[in-house]
Short mmCIF file of C-alpha atoms and ligand atoms in Angstrom, two decimals:
data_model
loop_
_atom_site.label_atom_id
_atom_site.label_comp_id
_atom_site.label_asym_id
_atom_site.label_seq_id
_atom_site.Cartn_x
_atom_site.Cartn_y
_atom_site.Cartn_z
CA UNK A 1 10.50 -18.67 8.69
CA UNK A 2 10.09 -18.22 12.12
CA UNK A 3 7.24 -14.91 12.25
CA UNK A 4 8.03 -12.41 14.63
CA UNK A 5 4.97 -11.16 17.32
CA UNK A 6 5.53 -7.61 15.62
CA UNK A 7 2.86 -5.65 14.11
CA UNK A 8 4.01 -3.59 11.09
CA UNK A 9 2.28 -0.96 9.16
CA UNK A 10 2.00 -1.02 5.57
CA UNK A 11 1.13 2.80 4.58
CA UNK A 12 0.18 4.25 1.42
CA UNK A 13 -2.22 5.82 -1.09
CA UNK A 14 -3.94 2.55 -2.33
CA UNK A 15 -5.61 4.01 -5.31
CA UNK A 16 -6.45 1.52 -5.88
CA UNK A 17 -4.52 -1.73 -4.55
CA UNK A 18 -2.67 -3.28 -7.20
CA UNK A 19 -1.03 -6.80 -7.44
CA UNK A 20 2.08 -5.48 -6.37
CA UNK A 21 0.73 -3.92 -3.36
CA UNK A 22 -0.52 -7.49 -2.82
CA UNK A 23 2.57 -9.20 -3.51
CA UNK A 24 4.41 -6.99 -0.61
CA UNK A 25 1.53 -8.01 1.71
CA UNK A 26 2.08 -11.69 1.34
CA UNK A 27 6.01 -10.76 1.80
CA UNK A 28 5.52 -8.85 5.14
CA UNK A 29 3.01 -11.62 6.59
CA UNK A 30 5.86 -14.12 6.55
CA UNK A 31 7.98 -12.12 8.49
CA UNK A 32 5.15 -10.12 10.86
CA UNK A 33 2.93 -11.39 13.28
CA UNK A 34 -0.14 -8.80 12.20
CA UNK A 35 0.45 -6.44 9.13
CA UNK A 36 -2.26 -3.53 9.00
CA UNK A 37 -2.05 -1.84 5.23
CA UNK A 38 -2.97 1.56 5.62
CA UNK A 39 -4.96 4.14 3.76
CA UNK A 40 -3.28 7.63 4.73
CA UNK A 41 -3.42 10.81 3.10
CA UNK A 42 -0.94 11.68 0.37
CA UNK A 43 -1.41 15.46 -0.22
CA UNK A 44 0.48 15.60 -3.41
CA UNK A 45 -2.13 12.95 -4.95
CA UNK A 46 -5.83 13.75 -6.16
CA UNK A 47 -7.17 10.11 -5.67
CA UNK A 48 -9.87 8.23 -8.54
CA UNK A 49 -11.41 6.60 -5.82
CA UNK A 50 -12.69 7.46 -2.74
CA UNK A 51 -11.12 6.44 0.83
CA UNK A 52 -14.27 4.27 1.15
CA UNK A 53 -13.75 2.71 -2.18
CA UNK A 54 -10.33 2.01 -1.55
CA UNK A 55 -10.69 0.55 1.61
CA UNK A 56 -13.28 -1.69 0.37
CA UNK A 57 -10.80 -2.80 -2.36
CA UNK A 58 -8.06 -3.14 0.00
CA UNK A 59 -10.51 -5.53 2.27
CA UNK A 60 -11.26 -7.63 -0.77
CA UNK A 61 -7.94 -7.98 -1.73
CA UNK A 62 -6.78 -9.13 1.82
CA UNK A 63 -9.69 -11.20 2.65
CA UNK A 64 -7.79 -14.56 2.56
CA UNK A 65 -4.77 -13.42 4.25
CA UNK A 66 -4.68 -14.38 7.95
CA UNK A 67 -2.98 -11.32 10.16
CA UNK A 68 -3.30 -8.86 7.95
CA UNK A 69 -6.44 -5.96 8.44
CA UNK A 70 -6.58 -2.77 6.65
CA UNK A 71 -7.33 0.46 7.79
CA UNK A 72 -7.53 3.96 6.93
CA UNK A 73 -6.14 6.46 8.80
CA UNK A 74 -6.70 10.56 8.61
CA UNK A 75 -3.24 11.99 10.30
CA UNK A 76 0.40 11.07 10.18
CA UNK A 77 1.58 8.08 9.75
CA UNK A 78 3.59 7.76 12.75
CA UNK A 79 0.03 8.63 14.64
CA UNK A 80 -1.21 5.28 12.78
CA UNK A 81 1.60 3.20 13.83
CA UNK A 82 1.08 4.21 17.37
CA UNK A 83 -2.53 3.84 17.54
CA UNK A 84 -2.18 0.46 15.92
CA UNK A 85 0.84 -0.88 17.85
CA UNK A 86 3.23 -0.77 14.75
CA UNK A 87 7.10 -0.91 15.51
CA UNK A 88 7.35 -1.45 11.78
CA UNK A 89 6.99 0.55 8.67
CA UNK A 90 6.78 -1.49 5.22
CA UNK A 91 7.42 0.32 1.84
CA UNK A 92 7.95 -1.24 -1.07
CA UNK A 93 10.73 -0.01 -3.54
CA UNK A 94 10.71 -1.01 -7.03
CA UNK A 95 13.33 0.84 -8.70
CA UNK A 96 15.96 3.41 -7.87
CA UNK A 97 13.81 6.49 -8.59
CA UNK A 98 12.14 5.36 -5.66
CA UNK A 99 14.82 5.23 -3.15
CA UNK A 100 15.15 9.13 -2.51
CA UNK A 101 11.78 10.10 -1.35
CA UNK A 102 10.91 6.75 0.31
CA UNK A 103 14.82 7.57 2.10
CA UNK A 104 13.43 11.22 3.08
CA UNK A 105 10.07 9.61 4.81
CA UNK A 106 11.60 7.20 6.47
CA UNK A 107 13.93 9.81 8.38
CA UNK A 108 11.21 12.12 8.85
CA UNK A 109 9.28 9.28 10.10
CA UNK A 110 12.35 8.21 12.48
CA UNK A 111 12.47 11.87 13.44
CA UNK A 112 8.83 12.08 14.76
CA UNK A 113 9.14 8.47 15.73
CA UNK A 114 12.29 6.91 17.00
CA UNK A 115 11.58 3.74 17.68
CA UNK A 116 9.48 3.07 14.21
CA UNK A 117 12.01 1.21 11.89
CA UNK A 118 11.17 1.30 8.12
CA UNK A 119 11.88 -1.63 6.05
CA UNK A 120 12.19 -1.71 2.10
CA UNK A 121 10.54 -4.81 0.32
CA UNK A 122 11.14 -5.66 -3.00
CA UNK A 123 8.56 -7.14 -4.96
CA UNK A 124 8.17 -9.56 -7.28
CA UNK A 125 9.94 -8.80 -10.79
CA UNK A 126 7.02 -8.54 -12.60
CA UNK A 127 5.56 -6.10 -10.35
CA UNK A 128 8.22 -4.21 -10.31
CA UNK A 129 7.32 -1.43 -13.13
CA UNK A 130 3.85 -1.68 -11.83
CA UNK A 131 1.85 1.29 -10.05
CA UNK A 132 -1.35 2.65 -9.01
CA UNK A 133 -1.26 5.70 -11.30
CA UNK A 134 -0.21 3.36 -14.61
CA UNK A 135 -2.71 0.88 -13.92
CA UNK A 136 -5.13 4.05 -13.98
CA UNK A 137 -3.16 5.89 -17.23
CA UNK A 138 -3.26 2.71 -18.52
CA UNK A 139 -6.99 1.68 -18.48
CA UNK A 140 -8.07 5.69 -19.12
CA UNK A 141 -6.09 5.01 -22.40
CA UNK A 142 -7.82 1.82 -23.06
CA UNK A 143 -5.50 -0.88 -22.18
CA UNK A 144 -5.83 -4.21 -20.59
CA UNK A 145 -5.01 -4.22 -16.58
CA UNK A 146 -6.60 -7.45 -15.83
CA UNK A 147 -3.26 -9.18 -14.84
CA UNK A 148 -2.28 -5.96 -12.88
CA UNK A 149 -5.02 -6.03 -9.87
CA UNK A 150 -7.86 -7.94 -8.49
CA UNK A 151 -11.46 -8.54 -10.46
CA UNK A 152 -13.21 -6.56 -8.00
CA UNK A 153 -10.51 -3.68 -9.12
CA UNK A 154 -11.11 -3.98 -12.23
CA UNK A 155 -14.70 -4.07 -12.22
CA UNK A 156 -14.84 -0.71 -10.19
CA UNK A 157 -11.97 1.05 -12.42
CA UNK A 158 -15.14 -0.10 -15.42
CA UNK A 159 -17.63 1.99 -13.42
CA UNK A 160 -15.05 5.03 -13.03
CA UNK A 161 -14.34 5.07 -16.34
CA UNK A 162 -18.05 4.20 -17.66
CA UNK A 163 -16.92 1.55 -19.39
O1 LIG B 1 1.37 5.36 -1.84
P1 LIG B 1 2.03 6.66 -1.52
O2 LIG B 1 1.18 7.82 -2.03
O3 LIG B 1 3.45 6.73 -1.98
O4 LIG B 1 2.06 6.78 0.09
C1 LIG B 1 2.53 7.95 0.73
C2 LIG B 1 1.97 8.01 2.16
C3 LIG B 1 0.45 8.01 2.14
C4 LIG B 1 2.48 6.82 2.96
C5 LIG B 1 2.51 9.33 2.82
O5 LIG B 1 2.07 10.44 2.08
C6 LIG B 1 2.09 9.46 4.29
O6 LIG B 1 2.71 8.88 5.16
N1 LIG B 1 1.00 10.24 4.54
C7 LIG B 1 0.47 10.43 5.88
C8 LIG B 1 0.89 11.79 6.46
C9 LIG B 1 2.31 11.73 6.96
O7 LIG B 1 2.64 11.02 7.91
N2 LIG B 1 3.18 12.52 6.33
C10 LIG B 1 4.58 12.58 6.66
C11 LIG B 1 5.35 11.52 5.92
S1 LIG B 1 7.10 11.75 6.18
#
């Protein structure tokens, strides 16, 4: 595939990264010339981890992938995308139940932003039940996450949880 010299912004809470955050990276770096996953604010979440924590996860995870440099970013996303030369927004959208808010952000988004297209990845199959907050209800119950993020995730979701 031929990559286009576009820089797109991959947005989101990131608590923490999970494979299938990971699996929409590798997706958007085939198509985009530089893709900068961002940390932003969600006020309807109360994040495990800290922005610095998650950032640092976020680095880990991306190390090997040419192109692609995470950020965080306090203020609107459509602030980010300009500061970072984005014409691009990614979101990923596993399943229906998805569709409606990710719809309503995108037109805010266009509203604030006109020229900032949004495009909708789908990810891998076996990502595609897969979340931040059930890898996290998941482990606090006990279970076994290791094929759901990185070792370096894991390790710190052990310290959280004082395992
Ligand atoms: O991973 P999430 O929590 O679904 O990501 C949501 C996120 C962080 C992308 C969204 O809350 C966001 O864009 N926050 C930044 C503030 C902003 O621009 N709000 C208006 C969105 S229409």
């Amino acid at each position: 595939m031929t990559k286009k010299k576009i820089t797109a912004i991959y947005p989101g809470s990131f608590d923490p990264v999970t494979n299938g955050h990971i699996d929409i990276i590798k997706r958007s770096i085939k198509i985009f010339s530089k893709v900068i996953p961002a940390i932003l604010v969600n006020p309807e979440k109360k994040p495990l981890f800290t922005v610095e924590e998650r950032l640092y996860l976020l680095k880990d995870a991306c190390k090997d992938l040419e192109g692609v440099e995470p950020v965080f970013f306090d203020g609107l996303l459509v602030d980010a995308a300009k500061k970072y030369g984005a014409t691009v927004v990614i979101r990923g959208i596993r399943a229906v139940s998805d569709y409606e808010y990710e719809l309503q952000m995108a037109l805010m988004n266009r509203s604030l932003y006109e020229e900032l297209e949004t495009l909708f990845l789908v990810p891998a199959q076996e990502y595609s039940f897969l979340s931040s907050r059930l890898v996290k209800d998941v482990y606090g119950a006990g279970g076994d996450i290791k094929n759901f993020v990185t070792p370096l995730v894991a390790e710190k979701l052990r310290e959280k949880f004082n395992r």
